[in-house]
CSV table of C-alpha atoms and ligand atoms in Angstrom, one decimal:
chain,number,residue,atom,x,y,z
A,1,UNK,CA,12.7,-23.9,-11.6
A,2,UNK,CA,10.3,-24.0,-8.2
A,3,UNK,CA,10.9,-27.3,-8.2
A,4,UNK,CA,14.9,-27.3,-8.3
A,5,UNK,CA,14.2,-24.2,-5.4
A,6,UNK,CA,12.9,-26.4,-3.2
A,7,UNK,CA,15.3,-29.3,-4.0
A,8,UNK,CA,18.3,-27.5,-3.4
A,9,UNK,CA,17.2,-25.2,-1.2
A,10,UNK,CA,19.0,-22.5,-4.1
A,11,UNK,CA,19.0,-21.1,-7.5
A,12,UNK,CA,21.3,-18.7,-9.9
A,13,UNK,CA,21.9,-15.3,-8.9
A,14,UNK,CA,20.2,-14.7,-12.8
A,15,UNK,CA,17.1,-17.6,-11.6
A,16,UNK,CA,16.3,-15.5,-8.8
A,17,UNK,CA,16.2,-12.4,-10.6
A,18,UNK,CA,13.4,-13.5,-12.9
A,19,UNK,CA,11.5,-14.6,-9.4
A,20,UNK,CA,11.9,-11.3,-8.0
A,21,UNK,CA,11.0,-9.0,-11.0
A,22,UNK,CA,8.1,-11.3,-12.7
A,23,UNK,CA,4.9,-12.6,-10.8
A,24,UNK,CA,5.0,-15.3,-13.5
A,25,UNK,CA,5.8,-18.4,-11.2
A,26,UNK,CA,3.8,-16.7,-8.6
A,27,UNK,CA,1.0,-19.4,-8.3
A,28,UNK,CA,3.3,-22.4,-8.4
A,29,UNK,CA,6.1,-20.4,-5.9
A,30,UNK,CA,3.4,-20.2,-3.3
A,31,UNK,CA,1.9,-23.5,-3.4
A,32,UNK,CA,5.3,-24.9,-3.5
A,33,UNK,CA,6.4,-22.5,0.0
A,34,UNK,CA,3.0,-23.9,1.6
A,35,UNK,CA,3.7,-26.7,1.3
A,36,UNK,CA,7.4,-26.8,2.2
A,37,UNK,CA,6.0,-25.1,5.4
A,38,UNK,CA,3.6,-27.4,6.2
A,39,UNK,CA,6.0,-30.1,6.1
A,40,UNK,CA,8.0,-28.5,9.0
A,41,UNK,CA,5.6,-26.7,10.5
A,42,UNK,CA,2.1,-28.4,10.1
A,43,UNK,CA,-0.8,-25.3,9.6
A,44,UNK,CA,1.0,-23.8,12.9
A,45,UNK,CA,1.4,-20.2,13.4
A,46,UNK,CA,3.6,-18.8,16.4
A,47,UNK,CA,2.5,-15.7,18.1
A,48,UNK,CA,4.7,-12.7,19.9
A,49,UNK,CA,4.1,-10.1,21.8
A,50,UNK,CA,5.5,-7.4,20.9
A,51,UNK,CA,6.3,-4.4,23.4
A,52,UNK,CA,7.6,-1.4,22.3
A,53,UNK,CA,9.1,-0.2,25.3
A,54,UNK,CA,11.0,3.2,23.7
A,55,UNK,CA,11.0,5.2,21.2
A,56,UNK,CA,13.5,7.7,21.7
A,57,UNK,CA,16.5,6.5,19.9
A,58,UNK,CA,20.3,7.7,19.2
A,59,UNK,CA,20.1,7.0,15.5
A,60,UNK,CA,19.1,9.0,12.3
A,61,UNK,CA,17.9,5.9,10.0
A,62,UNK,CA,16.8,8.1,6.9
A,63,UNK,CA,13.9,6.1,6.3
A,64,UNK,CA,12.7,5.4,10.1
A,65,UNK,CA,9.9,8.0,11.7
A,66,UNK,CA,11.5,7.7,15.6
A,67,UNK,CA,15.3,8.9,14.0
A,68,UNK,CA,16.6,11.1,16.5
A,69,UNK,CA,16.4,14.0,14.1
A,70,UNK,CA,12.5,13.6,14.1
A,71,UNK,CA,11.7,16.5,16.1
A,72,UNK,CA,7.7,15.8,15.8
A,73,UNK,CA,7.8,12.3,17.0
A,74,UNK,CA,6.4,12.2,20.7
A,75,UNK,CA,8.8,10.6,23.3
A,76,UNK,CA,7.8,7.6,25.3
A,77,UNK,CA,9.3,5.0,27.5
A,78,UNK,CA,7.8,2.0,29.7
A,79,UNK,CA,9.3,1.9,33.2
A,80,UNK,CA,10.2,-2.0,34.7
A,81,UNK,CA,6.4,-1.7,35.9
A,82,UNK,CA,4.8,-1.1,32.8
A,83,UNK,CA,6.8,-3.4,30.9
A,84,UNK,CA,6.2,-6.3,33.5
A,85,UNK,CA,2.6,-5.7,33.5
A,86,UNK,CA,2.1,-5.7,29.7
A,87,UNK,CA,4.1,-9.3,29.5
A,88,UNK,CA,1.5,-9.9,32.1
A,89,UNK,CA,-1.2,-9.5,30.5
A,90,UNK,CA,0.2,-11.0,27.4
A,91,UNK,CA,0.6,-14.5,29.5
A,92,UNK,CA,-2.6,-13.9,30.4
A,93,UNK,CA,-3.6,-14.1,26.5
A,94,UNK,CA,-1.6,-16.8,25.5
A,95,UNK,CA,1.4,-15.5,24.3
A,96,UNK,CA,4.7,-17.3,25.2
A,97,UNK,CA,7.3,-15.6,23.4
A,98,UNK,CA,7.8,-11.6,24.6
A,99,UNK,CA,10.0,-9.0,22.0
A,100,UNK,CA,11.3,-6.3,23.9
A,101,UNK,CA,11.8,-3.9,20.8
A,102,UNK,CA,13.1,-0.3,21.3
A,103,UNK,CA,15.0,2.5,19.0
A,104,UNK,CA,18.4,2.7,20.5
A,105,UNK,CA,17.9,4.4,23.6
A,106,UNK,CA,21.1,4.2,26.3
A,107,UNK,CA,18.5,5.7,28.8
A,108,UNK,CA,18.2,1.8,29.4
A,109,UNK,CA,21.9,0.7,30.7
A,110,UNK,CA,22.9,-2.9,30.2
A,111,UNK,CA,22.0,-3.3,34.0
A,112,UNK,CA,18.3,-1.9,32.9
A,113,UNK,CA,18.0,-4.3,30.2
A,114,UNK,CA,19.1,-7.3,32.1
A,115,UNK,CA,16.6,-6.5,35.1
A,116,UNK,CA,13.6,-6.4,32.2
A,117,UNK,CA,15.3,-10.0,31.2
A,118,UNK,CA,15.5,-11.3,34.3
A,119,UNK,CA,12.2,-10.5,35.2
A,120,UNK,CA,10.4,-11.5,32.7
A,121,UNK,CA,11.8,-15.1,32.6
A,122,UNK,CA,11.2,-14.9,36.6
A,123,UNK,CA,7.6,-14.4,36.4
A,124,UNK,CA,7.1,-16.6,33.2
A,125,UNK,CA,9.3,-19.3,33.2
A,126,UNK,CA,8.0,-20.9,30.3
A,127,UNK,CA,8.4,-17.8,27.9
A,128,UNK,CA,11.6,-17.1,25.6
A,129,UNK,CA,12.7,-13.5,25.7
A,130,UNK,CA,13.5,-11.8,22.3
A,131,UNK,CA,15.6,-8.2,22.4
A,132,UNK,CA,15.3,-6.2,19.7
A,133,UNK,CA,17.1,-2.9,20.6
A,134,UNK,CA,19.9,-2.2,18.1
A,135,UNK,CA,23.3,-2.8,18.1
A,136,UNK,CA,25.5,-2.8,21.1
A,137,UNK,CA,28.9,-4.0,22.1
A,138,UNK,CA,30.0,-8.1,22.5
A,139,UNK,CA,30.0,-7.3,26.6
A,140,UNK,CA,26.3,-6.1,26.3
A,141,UNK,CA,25.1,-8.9,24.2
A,142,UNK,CA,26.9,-11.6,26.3
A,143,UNK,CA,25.4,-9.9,30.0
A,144,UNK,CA,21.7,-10.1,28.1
A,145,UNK,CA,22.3,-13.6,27.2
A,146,UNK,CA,23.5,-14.6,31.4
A,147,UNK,CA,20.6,-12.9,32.1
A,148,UNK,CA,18.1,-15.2,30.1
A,149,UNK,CA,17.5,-13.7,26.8
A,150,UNK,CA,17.0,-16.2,24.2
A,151,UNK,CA,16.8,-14.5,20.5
A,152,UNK,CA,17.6,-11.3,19.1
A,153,UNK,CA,16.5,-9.4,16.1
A,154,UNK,CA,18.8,-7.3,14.4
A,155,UNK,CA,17.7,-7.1,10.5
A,156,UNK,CA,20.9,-6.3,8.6
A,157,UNK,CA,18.7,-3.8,6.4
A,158,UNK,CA,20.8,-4.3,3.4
A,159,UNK,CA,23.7,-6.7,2.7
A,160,UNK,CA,25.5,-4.1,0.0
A,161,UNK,CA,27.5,-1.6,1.5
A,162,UNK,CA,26.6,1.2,-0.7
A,163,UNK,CA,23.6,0.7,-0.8
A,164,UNK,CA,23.6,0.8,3.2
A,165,UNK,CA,25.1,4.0,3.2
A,166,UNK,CA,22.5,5.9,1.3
A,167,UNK,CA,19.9,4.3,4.7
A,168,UNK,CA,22.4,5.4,6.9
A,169,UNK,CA,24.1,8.6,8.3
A,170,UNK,CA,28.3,8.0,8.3
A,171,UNK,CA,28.0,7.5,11.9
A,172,UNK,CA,26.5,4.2,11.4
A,173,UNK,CA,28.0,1.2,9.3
A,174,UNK,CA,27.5,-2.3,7.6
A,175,UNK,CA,30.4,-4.3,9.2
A,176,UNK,CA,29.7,-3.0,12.9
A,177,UNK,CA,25.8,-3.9,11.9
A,178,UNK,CA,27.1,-7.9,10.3
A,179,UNK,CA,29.8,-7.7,13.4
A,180,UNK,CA,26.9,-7.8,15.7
A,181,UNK,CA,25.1,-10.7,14.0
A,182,UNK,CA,28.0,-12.8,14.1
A,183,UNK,CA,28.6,-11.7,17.8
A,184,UNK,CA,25.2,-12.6,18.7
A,185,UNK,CA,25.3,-16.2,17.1
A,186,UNK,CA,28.6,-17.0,19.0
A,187,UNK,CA,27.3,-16.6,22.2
A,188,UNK,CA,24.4,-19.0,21.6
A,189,UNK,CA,21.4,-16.1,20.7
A,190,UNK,CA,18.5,-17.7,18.2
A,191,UNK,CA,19.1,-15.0,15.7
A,192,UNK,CA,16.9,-12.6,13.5
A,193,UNK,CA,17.8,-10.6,10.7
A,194,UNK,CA,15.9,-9.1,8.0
A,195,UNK,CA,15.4,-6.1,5.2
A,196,UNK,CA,13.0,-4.0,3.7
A,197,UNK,CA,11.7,-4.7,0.4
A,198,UNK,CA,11.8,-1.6,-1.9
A,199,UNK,CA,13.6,1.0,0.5
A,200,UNK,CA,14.9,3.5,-1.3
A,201,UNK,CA,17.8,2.9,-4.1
A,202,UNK,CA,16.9,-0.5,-3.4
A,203,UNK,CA,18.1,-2.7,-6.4
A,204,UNK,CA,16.9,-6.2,-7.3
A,205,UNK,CA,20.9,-7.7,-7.4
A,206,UNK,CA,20.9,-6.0,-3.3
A,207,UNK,CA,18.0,-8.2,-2.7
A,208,UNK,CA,19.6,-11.0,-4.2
A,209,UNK,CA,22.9,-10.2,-2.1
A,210,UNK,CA,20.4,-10.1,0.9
A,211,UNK,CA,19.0,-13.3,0.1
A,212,UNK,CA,23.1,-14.7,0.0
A,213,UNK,CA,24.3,-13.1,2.9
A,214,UNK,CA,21.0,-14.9,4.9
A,215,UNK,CA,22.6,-17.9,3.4
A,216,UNK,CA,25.8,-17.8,5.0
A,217,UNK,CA,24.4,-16.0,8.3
A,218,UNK,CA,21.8,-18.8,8.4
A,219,UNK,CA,19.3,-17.1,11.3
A,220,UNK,CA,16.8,-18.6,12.9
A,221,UNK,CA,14.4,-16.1,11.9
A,222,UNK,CA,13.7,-14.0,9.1
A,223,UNK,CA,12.0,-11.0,8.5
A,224,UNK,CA,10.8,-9.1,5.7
A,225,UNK,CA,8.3,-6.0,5.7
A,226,UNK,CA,7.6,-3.3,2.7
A,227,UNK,CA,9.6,-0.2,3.0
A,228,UNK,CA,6.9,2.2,3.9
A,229,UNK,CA,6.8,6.5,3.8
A,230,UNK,CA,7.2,8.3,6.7
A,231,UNK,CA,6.2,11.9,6.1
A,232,UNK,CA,8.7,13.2,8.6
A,233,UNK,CA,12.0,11.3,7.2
A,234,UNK,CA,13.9,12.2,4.2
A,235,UNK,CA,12.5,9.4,2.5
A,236,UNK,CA,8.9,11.4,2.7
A,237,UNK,CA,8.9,11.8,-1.3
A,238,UNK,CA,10.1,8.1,-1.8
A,239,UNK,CA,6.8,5.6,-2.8
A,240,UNK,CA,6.2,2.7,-0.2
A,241,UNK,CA,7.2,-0.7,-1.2
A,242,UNK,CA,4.9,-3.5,-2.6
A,243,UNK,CA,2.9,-6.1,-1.2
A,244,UNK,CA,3.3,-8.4,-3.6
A,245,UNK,CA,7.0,-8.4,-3.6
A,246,UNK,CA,7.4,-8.6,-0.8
A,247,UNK,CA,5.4,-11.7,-0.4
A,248,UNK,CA,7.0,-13.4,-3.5
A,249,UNK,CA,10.2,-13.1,-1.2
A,250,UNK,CA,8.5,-14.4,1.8
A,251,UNK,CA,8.0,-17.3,-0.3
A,252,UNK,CA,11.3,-17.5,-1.7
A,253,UNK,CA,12.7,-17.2,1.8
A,254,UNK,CA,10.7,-20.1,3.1
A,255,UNK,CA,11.9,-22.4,-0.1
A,256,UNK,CA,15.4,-21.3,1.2
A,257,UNK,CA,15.0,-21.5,4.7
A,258,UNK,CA,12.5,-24.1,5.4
A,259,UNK,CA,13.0,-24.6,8.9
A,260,UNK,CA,13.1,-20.7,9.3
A,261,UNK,CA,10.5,-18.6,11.5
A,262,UNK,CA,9.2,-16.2,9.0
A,263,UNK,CA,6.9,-13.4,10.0
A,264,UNK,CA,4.1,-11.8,7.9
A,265,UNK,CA,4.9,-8.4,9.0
A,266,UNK,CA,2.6,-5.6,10.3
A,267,UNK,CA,4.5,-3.6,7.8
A,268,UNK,CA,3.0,-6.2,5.4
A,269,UNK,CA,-0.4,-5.7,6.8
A,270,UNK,CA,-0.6,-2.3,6.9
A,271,UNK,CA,0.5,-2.0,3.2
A,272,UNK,CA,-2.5,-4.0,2.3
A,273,UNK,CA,-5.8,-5.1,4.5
A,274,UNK,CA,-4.9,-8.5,3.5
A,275,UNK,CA,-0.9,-8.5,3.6
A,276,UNK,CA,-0.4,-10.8,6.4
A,277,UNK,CA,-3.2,-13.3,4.9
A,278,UNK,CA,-1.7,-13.3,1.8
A,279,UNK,CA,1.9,-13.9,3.5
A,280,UNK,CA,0.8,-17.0,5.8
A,281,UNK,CA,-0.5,-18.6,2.3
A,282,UNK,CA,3.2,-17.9,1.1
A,283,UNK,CA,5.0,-19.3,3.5
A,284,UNK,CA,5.3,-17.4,6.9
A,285,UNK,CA,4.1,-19.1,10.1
A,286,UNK,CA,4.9,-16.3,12.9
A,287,UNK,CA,2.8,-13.0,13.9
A,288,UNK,CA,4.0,-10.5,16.2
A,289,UNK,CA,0.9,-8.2,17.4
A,290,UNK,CA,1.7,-5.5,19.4
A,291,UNK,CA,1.3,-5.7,23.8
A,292,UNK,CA,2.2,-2.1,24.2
A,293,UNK,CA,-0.1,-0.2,26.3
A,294,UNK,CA,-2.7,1.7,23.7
A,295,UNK,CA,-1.7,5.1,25.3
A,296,UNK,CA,2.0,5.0,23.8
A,297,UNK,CA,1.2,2.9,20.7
A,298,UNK,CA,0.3,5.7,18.7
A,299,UNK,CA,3.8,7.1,19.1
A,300,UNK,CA,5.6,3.8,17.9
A,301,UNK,CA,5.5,4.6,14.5
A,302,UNK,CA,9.0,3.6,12.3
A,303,UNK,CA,6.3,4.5,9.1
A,304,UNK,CA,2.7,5.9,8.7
A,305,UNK,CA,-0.4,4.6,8.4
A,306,UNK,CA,0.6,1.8,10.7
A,307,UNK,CA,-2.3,-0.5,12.0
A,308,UNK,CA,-3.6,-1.6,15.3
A,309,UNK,CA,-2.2,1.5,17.0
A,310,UNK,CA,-5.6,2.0,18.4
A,311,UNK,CA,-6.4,-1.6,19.5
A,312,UNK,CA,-6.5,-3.1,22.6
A,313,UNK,CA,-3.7,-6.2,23.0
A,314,UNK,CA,-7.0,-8.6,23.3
A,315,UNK,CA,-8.9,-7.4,20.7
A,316,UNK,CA,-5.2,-7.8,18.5
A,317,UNK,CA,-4.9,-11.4,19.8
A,318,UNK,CA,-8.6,-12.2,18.8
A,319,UNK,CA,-8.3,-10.4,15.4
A,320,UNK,CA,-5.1,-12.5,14.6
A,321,UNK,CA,-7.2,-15.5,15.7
A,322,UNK,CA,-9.6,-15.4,13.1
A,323,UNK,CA,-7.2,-13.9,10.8
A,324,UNK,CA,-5.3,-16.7,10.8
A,325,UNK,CA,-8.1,-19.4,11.3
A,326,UNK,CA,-9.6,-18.0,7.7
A,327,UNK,CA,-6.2,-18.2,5.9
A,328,UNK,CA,-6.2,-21.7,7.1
A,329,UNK,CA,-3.8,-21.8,10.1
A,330,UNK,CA,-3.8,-21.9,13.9
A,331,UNK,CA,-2.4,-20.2,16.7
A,332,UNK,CA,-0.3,-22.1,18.9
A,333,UNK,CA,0.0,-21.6,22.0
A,334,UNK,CA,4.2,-22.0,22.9
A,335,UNK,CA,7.4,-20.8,22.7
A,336,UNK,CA,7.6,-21.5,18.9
A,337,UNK,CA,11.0,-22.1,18.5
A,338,UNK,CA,12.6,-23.0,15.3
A,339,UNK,CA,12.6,-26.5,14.2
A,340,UNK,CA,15.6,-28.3,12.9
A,341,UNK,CA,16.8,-31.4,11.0
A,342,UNK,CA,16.1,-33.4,13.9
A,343,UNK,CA,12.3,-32.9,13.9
A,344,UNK,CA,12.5,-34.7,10.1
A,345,UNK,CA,13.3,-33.6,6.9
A,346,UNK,CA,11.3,-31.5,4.6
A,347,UNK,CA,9.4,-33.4,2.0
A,348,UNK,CA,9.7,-31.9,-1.4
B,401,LIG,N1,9.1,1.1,6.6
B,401,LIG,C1,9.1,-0.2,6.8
B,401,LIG,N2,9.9,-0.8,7.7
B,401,LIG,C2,10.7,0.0,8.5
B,401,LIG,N3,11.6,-0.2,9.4
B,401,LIG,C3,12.1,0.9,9.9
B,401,LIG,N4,11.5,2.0,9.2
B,401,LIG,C4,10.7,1.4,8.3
B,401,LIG,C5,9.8,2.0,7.3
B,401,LIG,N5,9.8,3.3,7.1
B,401,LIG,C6,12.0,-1.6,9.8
B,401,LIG,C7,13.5,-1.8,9.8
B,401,LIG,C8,13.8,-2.1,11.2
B,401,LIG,C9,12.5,-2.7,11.7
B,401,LIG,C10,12.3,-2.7,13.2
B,401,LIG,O1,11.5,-1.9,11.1
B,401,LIG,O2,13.8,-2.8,8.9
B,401,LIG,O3,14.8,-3.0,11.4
B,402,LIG,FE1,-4.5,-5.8,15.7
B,402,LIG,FE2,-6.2,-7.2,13.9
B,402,LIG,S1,-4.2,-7.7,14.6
B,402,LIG,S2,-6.6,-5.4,15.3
């Protein structure tokens, strides 16, 4: 069955299902993503800096700790300054790929955004630009994209639409969140999307519809993380998701999407010490540590227990080093786009 997987790139709605549930083809599944992986991508793992430049946001996600209706959450945002300096010093360390990743905060007007864009691709010329700040209209997307961004993330959180409306107030909805992918492809964005593995009601045939609707979406990158508690959500009496699922589905993803750029989450990391290790080994070849200054990156917390909030961006960069050095990989230093067809075919 791994075998056929990586042939055709597919299986059975009922194959898949067995995948998912049992850890019984575990071994073999992992071995198989690795080396599907290495055939595309060699032992190389692309970094990003992450910068987390707001956390106030308009939306009440039930299952996110900076929902507008979390009145404990401490407010932050980075002013142009700020945000400039921390690409800076991420340059500085290597990094060649910046996500600007917010809640969804209209503080920052489209003419805001496209400054940050603009001046980030002014300074560093040889860095692509990633937003990840929610959904917004066509207009917005396309004066981001004249102003230099290159990729966005937008994970679609769920592909069924009931189950996306137990995650989501009414005020928020499905189409306008698959609207936006679709949007963003047309106008030439290198596009994420992703889910949480065991968020609430979750069911293993919605993971299965996630894993189709990435098939006809066919992003550039994909990205996976454990649903994990917030105490100050109404999800707090929902139990966080599991590592190893989750990293069963990173390796499922890769035998899917083999040219994909696959992340081993810090959700993944901070579910278990060895999360991201274990999820490079299955397949995922991008990390995406955190350039936020440390003064605000206490208060950037979508779930609890998150790691690195106390850590400088160096120490994070050397961390991932070795991280990744001991799991048998090695940082890059690049843009790290996706590869395609044209760089040869996958050897299965
Ligand atoms: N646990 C894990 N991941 C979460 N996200 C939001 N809240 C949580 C949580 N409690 C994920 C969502 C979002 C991404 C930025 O973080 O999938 O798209
Ligand atoms: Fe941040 Fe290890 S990646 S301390």
């Amino acid at each position: 069955m791994i075998k056929r997987l990586a042939r055709n790139r597919n299986l059975s709605d009922g194959e898949l299902k067995t995948l998912i549930e049992t850890g019984d083809y575990d071994a073999e599944m992992f071995k198989a993503a690795d080396s599907v992986r290495r055939s595309v991508y060699g032992a190389d793992v692309y970094i990003r800096g992450l910068i987390e430049f707001t956390n106030y946001c308009k939306n009440d996600c039930y299952y996110c700790g900076i929902r507008h209706g979390n009145t404990n959450a401490k407010r932050y945002r980075l002013d142009l300054g700020q945000i400039f300096s921390c690409a800076e010093q991420g340059y500085e360390l290597g990094f060649r790929t910046f996500v600007l990743q917010g809640g969804e905060d209209p503080y920052y007007t489209d003419d805001m955004i496209c400054e940050i864009v603009s001046g980030i691709k002014r300074r560093h010329g040889d860095c692509a630009v990633t937003l990840s700040i929610g959904e917004r209209s066509e207009k917005s997307f396309r004066a981001y994209w004249a102003s230099g961004a290159d990729r966005y993330l937008l994970r679609h959180e769920t592909s069924d639409g009931a189950h996306y409306r137990m995650l989501h107030p009414d005020s928020m909805s499905l189409e306008n969140r698959k609207a936006c992918l679709w949007n963003l492809k047309k106008i030439g964005y290198q596009v994420g999307s992703g889910f949480m593995v065991d968020s609430p009601y979750q069911t293993t045939e919605n993971i299965i519809a996630d894993l189709r609707f990435l098939q006809e979406l066919q992003p550039s990158m994909i990205g996976i993380g454990p649903y994990i508690t917030h105490a100050d959500t109404p999800f707090r009496n929902f139990p966080s998701g599991s590592a190893e699922k989750c990293i069963r589905l990173v390796a499922i993803l890769r035998l899917m999407f083999p040219y994909a750029l696959i992340p081993a989450t810090t959700a993944l990391g901070t579910i278990a010490p060895d999360g991201r290790e274990r999820g490079l080994s299955a397949g995922a070849n991008v990390v995406m540590p955190n350039l936020s200054p440390t003064s605000v990156r206490k208060y950037y917390l979508l779930y609890d227990n998150k790691i690195c909030t106390g850590d400088e961006a160096a120490e994070c960069r050397n961390c991932l080093d070795v991280r990744v050095r001991l799991a048998g990989y090695k940082v890059v230093i690049g843009r790290g786009d996706a590869k395609t067809y044209e760089h040869g075919d996958v050897a299965v």
